[in-house]
Amino acid sequence: HGVYDPKKLFGVTTLDVVRAKTFYAEKKGLAVVGTDVPVVGGHAGITILPLFSQATPLAPLTDEEREALTVRTQDGGTEVVAAKAGKGSATLSMAYAGALFADACLRGLNGQKDVIECTYVESTQVPGLEFFATKVCTPPPSPDSCSLSPG
């Protein structure tokens, strides 16, 4: 119908960011508030890629810690379901992540500069993948507006 605009379609990756930064902060003895860990990729198991090397504040991680935190972030939903003995999911975490994402979108729409969120968007970041979770900066809401440093 000619109405699709890739600059107006965002998928919520915030739940993976919330998990990654919470697990990272706990492991390194940091306050969760003020901690950020970008997450790229997808939203299923091994496609979730937390970028601990770009965390703020940056704390050193051993290879073993990085691997354990990555797996825990990737399996966060399974961990919650297991803790609830199969009788629920991460409902409150999802609501919290949705509220954070909606707040970021509204701040960007209200003209706040440099609102950066990881979000699932149409992207050219990875050849062969039409959609990819990556950092997006508003305004403008564009998958290429924020660059990721190697790491």
PDB file of C-alpha atoms in Angstrom:
ATOM      1  CA  HIS A   1       0.000   0.000   0.000  1.00  0.00           C
ATOM      2  CA  GLY A   2       3.044   2.267  -0.169  1.00  0.00           C
ATOM      3  CA  VAL A   3       3.037   3.335   3.490  1.00  0.00           C
ATOM      4  CA  TYR A   4       6.046   1.409   4.811  1.00  0.00           C
ATOM      5  CA  ASP A   5       8.809   3.719   6.034  1.00  0.00           C
ATOM      6  CA  PRO A   6      11.836   1.875   7.470  1.00  0.00           C
ATOM      7  CA  LYS A   7      12.738   5.002   9.469  1.00  0.00           C
ATOM      8  CA  LYS A   8       9.496   4.654  11.441  1.00  0.00           C
ATOM      9  CA  LEU A   9       9.610   0.935  12.279  1.00  0.00           C
ATOM     10  CA  PHE A  10      11.429  -0.076  15.457  1.00  0.00           C
ATOM     11  CA  GLY A  11      11.491  -3.480  17.127  1.00  0.00           C
ATOM     12  CA  VAL A  12      11.994  -3.574  20.868  1.00  0.00           C
ATOM     13  CA  THR A  13      15.372  -5.013  21.888  1.00  0.00           C
ATOM     14  CA  THR A  14      15.302  -3.250  25.241  1.00  0.00           C
ATOM     15  CA  LEU A  15      14.516  -6.434  27.204  1.00  0.00           C
ATOM     16  CA  ASP A  16      17.868  -7.905  26.128  1.00  0.00           C
ATOM     17  CA  VAL A  17      19.619  -4.621  27.039  1.00  0.00           C
ATOM     18  CA  VAL A  18      17.948  -4.617  30.485  1.00  0.00           C
ATOM     19  CA  ARG A  19      19.091  -8.201  31.104  1.00  0.00           C
ATOM     20  CA  ALA A  20      22.642  -7.606  29.856  1.00  0.00           C
ATOM     21  CA  LYS A  21      23.178  -4.455  31.916  1.00  0.00           C
ATOM     22  CA  THR A  22      21.607  -5.996  35.040  1.00  0.00           C
ATOM     23  CA  PHE A  23      23.744  -9.149  34.892  1.00  0.00           C
ATOM     24  CA  TYR A  24      26.875  -7.115  34.065  1.00  0.00           C
ATOM     25  CA  ALA A  25      26.269  -4.613  36.898  1.00  0.00           C
ATOM     26  CA  GLU A  26      25.647  -7.419  39.398  1.00  0.00           C
ATOM     27  CA  LYS A  27      28.819  -9.257  38.334  1.00  0.00           C
ATOM     28  CA  LYS A  28      31.018  -6.160  38.543  1.00  0.00           C
ATOM     29  CA  GLY A  29      29.440  -4.605  41.659  1.00  0.00           C
ATOM     30  CA  LEU A  30      28.056  -1.596  39.769  1.00  0.00           C
ATOM     31  CA  ALA A  31      24.777   0.259  40.159  1.00  0.00           C
ATOM     32  CA  VAL A  32      22.353  -0.824  37.425  1.00  0.00           C
ATOM     33  CA  VAL A  33      21.182   2.782  37.088  1.00  0.00           C
ATOM     34  CA  GLY A  34      23.803   4.457  34.941  1.00  0.00           C
ATOM     35  CA  THR A  35      25.045   1.177  33.473  1.00  0.00           C
ATOM     36  CA  ASP A  36      24.525   0.447  29.786  1.00  0.00           C
ATOM     37  CA  VAL A  37      25.371  -2.551  27.623  1.00  0.00           C
ATOM     38  CA  PRO A  38      24.480  -2.310  23.932  1.00  0.00           C
ATOM     39  CA  VAL A  39      22.936  -5.457  22.460  1.00  0.00           C
ATOM     40  CA  VAL A  40      22.922  -6.219  18.750  1.00  0.00           C
ATOM     41  CA  GLY A  41      21.725  -9.103  16.610  1.00  0.00           C
ATOM     42  CA  GLY A  42      18.344 -10.710  17.049  1.00  0.00           C
ATOM     43  CA  HIS A  43      16.110 -11.802  19.899  1.00  0.00           C
ATOM     44  CA  ALA A  44      16.523 -15.558  19.957  1.00  0.00           C
ATOM     45  CA  GLY A  45      19.249 -17.407  21.842  1.00  0.00           C
ATOM     46  CA  ILE A  46      22.635 -17.123  20.189  1.00  0.00           C
ATOM     47  CA  THR A  47      21.507 -14.257  17.936  1.00  0.00           C
ATOM     48  CA  ILE A  48      21.478 -11.970  21.009  1.00  0.00           C
ATOM     49  CA  LEU A  49      24.935 -10.361  21.178  1.00  0.00           C
ATOM     50  CA  PRO A  50      25.631  -8.163  24.218  1.00  0.00           C
ATOM     51  CA  LEU A  51      28.626  -5.896  23.568  1.00  0.00           C
ATOM     52  CA  PHE A  52      30.278  -5.902  26.979  1.00  0.00           C
ATOM     53  CA  SER A  53      33.360  -4.268  25.452  1.00  0.00           C
ATOM     54  CA  GLN A  54      31.180  -1.171  24.872  1.00  0.00           C
ATOM     55  CA  ALA A  55      29.569  -1.163  28.322  1.00  0.00           C
ATOM     56  CA  THR A  56      29.466   1.986  30.387  1.00  0.00           C
ATOM     57  CA  PRO A  57      31.000   2.146  32.826  1.00  0.00           C
ATOM     58  CA  LEU A  58      33.594  -0.186  31.345  1.00  0.00           C
ATOM     59  CA  ALA A  59      34.860  -2.804  33.785  1.00  0.00           C
ATOM     60  CA  PRO A  60      37.331  -5.540  32.902  1.00  0.00           C
ATOM     61  CA  LEU A  61      35.885  -8.988  32.226  1.00  0.00           C
ATOM     62  CA  THR A  62      37.758 -12.237  31.952  1.00  0.00           C
ATOM     63  CA  ASP A  63      36.960 -14.399  28.944  1.00  0.00           C
ATOM     64  CA  GLU A  64      35.072 -16.740  31.288  1.00  0.00           C
ATOM     65  CA  GLU A  65      32.998 -13.885  32.768  1.00  0.00           C
ATOM     66  CA  ARG A  66      32.193 -12.513  29.295  1.00  0.00           C
ATOM     67  CA  GLU A  67      31.102 -15.936  28.060  1.00  0.00           C
ATOM     68  CA  ALA A  68      28.974 -16.606  31.157  1.00  0.00           C
ATOM     69  CA  LEU A  69      27.306 -13.170  30.953  1.00  0.00           C
ATOM     70  CA  THR A  70      26.663 -13.599  27.227  1.00  0.00           C
ATOM     71  CA  VAL A  71      25.025 -17.000  27.726  1.00  0.00           C
ATOM     72  CA  ARG A  72      22.996 -15.743  30.683  1.00  0.00           C
ATOM     73  CA  THR A  73      21.757 -12.780  28.612  1.00  0.00           C
ATOM     74  CA  GLN A  74      20.890 -15.086  25.710  1.00  0.00           C
ATOM     75  CA  ASP A  75      19.048 -17.494  28.018  1.00  0.00           C
ATOM     76  CA  GLY A  76      17.429 -14.859  30.254  1.00  0.00           C
ATOM     77  CA  GLY A  77      13.876 -15.731  29.239  1.00  0.00           C
ATOM     78  CA  THR A  78      14.462 -19.445  29.812  1.00  0.00           C
ATOM     79  CA  GLU A  79      15.931 -18.671  33.246  1.00  0.00           C
ATOM     80  CA  VAL A  80      12.757 -16.811  34.274  1.00  0.00           C
ATOM     81  CA  VAL A  81      10.417 -19.534  32.994  1.00  0.00           C
ATOM     82  CA  ALA A  82      12.458 -22.154  34.881  1.00  0.00           C
ATOM     83  CA  ALA A  83      12.364 -20.050  38.067  1.00  0.00           C
ATOM     84  CA  LYS A  84       8.575 -19.870  37.750  1.00  0.00           C
ATOM     85  CA  ALA A  85       8.397 -23.630  37.173  1.00  0.00           C
ATOM     86  CA  GLY A  86       6.897 -23.120  33.732  1.00  0.00           C
ATOM     87  CA  LYS A  87       3.966 -21.104  35.100  1.00  0.00           C
ATOM     88  CA  GLY A  88       4.869 -17.725  33.702  1.00  0.00           C
ATOM     89  CA  SER A  89       7.329 -15.567  31.878  1.00  0.00           C
ATOM     90  CA  ALA A  90       9.188 -12.308  32.376  1.00  0.00           C
ATOM     91  CA  THR A  91       6.027 -10.192  32.264  1.00  0.00           C
ATOM     92  CA  LEU A  92       7.226  -7.412  34.578  1.00  0.00           C
ATOM     93  CA  SER A  93      10.619  -7.284  32.864  1.00  0.00           C
ATOM     94  CA  MET A  94       8.901  -6.991  29.483  1.00  0.00           C
ATOM     95  CA  ALA A  95       6.666  -4.198  30.775  1.00  0.00           C
ATOM     96  CA  TYR A  96       9.678  -2.355  32.223  1.00  0.00           C
ATOM     97  CA  ALA A  97      11.613  -2.716  28.953  1.00  0.00           C
ATOM     98  CA  GLY A  98       8.586  -1.535  26.952  1.00  0.00           C
ATOM     99  CA  ALA A  99       8.240   1.526  29.168  1.00  0.00           C
ATOM    100  CA  LEU A 100      11.938   2.396  28.768  1.00  0.00           C
ATOM    101  CA  PHE A 101      11.691   2.006  24.988  1.00  0.00           C
ATOM    102  CA  ALA A 102       8.482   4.057  24.751  1.00  0.00           C
ATOM    103  CA  ASP A 103      10.093   6.781  26.868  1.00  0.00           C
ATOM    104  CA  ALA A 104      13.108   6.890  24.528  1.00  0.00           C
ATOM    105  CA  CYS A 105      10.836   7.090  21.469  1.00  0.00           C
ATOM    106  CA  LEU A 106       8.816   9.912  23.004  1.00  0.00           C
ATOM    107  CA  ARG A 107      11.957  11.828  23.972  1.00  0.00           C
ATOM    108  CA  GLY A 108      13.171  11.544  20.377  1.00  0.00           C
ATOM    109  CA  LEU A 109       9.808  12.601  18.969  1.00  0.00           C
ATOM    110  CA  ASN A 110       9.834  15.600  21.315  1.00  0.00           C
ATOM    111  CA  GLY A 111      13.115  16.737  19.773  1.00  0.00           C
ATOM    112  CA  GLN A 112      15.590  15.632  22.424  1.00  0.00           C
ATOM    113  CA  LYS A 113      18.941  15.241  20.686  1.00  0.00           C
ATOM    114  CA  ASP A 114      21.042  12.099  20.716  1.00  0.00           C
ATOM    115  CA  VAL A 115      18.564   9.625  22.178  1.00  0.00           C
ATOM    116  CA  ILE A 116      20.362   6.319  21.629  1.00  0.00           C
ATOM    117  CA  GLU A 117      18.620   2.952  21.884  1.00  0.00           C
ATOM    118  CA  CYS A 118      19.336  -0.518  20.617  1.00  0.00           C
ATOM    119  CA  THR A 119      16.424  -1.496  18.422  1.00  0.00           C
ATOM    120  CA  TYR A 120      15.549  -4.044  15.753  1.00  0.00           C
ATOM    121  CA  VAL A 121      15.420  -2.187  12.447  1.00  0.00           C
ATOM    122  CA  GLU A 122      15.766  -2.634   8.714  1.00  0.00           C
ATOM    123  CA  SER A 123      19.493  -2.357   8.318  1.00  0.00           C
ATOM    124  CA  THR A 124      22.442  -2.612   5.990  1.00  0.00           C
ATOM    125  CA  GLN A 125      24.835  -3.220   8.924  1.00  0.00           C
ATOM    126  CA  VAL A 126      25.119  -6.958   8.184  1.00  0.00           C
ATOM    127  CA  PRO A 127      25.008  -8.083   4.547  1.00  0.00           C
ATOM    128  CA  GLY A 128      22.333 -10.708   3.949  1.00  0.00           C
ATOM    129  CA  LEU A 129      20.197  -9.710   6.938  1.00  0.00           C
ATOM    130  CA  GLU A 130      17.277  -7.393   6.257  1.00  0.00           C
ATOM    131  CA  PHE A 131      16.678  -6.637   9.923  1.00  0.00           C
ATOM    132  CA  PHE A 132      19.184  -6.417  12.748  1.00  0.00           C
ATOM    133  CA  ALA A 133      19.201  -5.036  16.285  1.00  0.00           C
ATOM    134  CA  THR A 134      21.682  -2.184  16.458  1.00  0.00           C
ATOM    135  CA  LYS A 135      22.195   1.223  18.031  1.00  0.00           C
ATOM    136  CA  VAL A 136      19.849   3.842  16.644  1.00  0.00           C
ATOM    137  CA  CYS A 137      20.132   7.539  17.346  1.00  0.00           C
ATOM    138  CA  THR A 138      17.309  10.072  17.137  1.00  0.00           C
ATOM    139  CA  PRO A 139      16.905  12.393  15.468  1.00  0.00           C
ATOM    140  CA  PRO A 140      16.998  11.261  12.713  1.00  0.00           C
ATOM    141  CA  PRO A 141      15.626   7.772  13.416  1.00  0.00           C
ATOM    142  CA  SER A 142      17.979   5.873  11.154  1.00  0.00           C
ATOM    143  CA  PRO A 143      19.805   2.570  11.566  1.00  0.00           C
ATOM    144  CA  ASP A 144      22.948   4.242  10.258  1.00  0.00           C
ATOM    145  CA  SER A 145      22.839   7.317  12.504  1.00  0.00           C
ATOM    146  CA  CYS A 146      24.922   5.862  15.338  1.00  0.00           C
ATOM    147  CA  SER A 147      28.174   4.091  14.692  1.00  0.00           C
ATOM    148  CA  LEU A 148      29.356   1.075  16.643  1.00  0.00           C
ATOM    149  CA  SER A 149      32.988   0.957  17.477  1.00  0.00           C
ATOM    150  CA  PRO A 150      34.707  -2.413  16.939  1.00  0.00           C
ATOM    151  CA  GLY A 151      34.532  -4.751  19.872  1.00  0.00           C
TER     152      GLY A 151
END
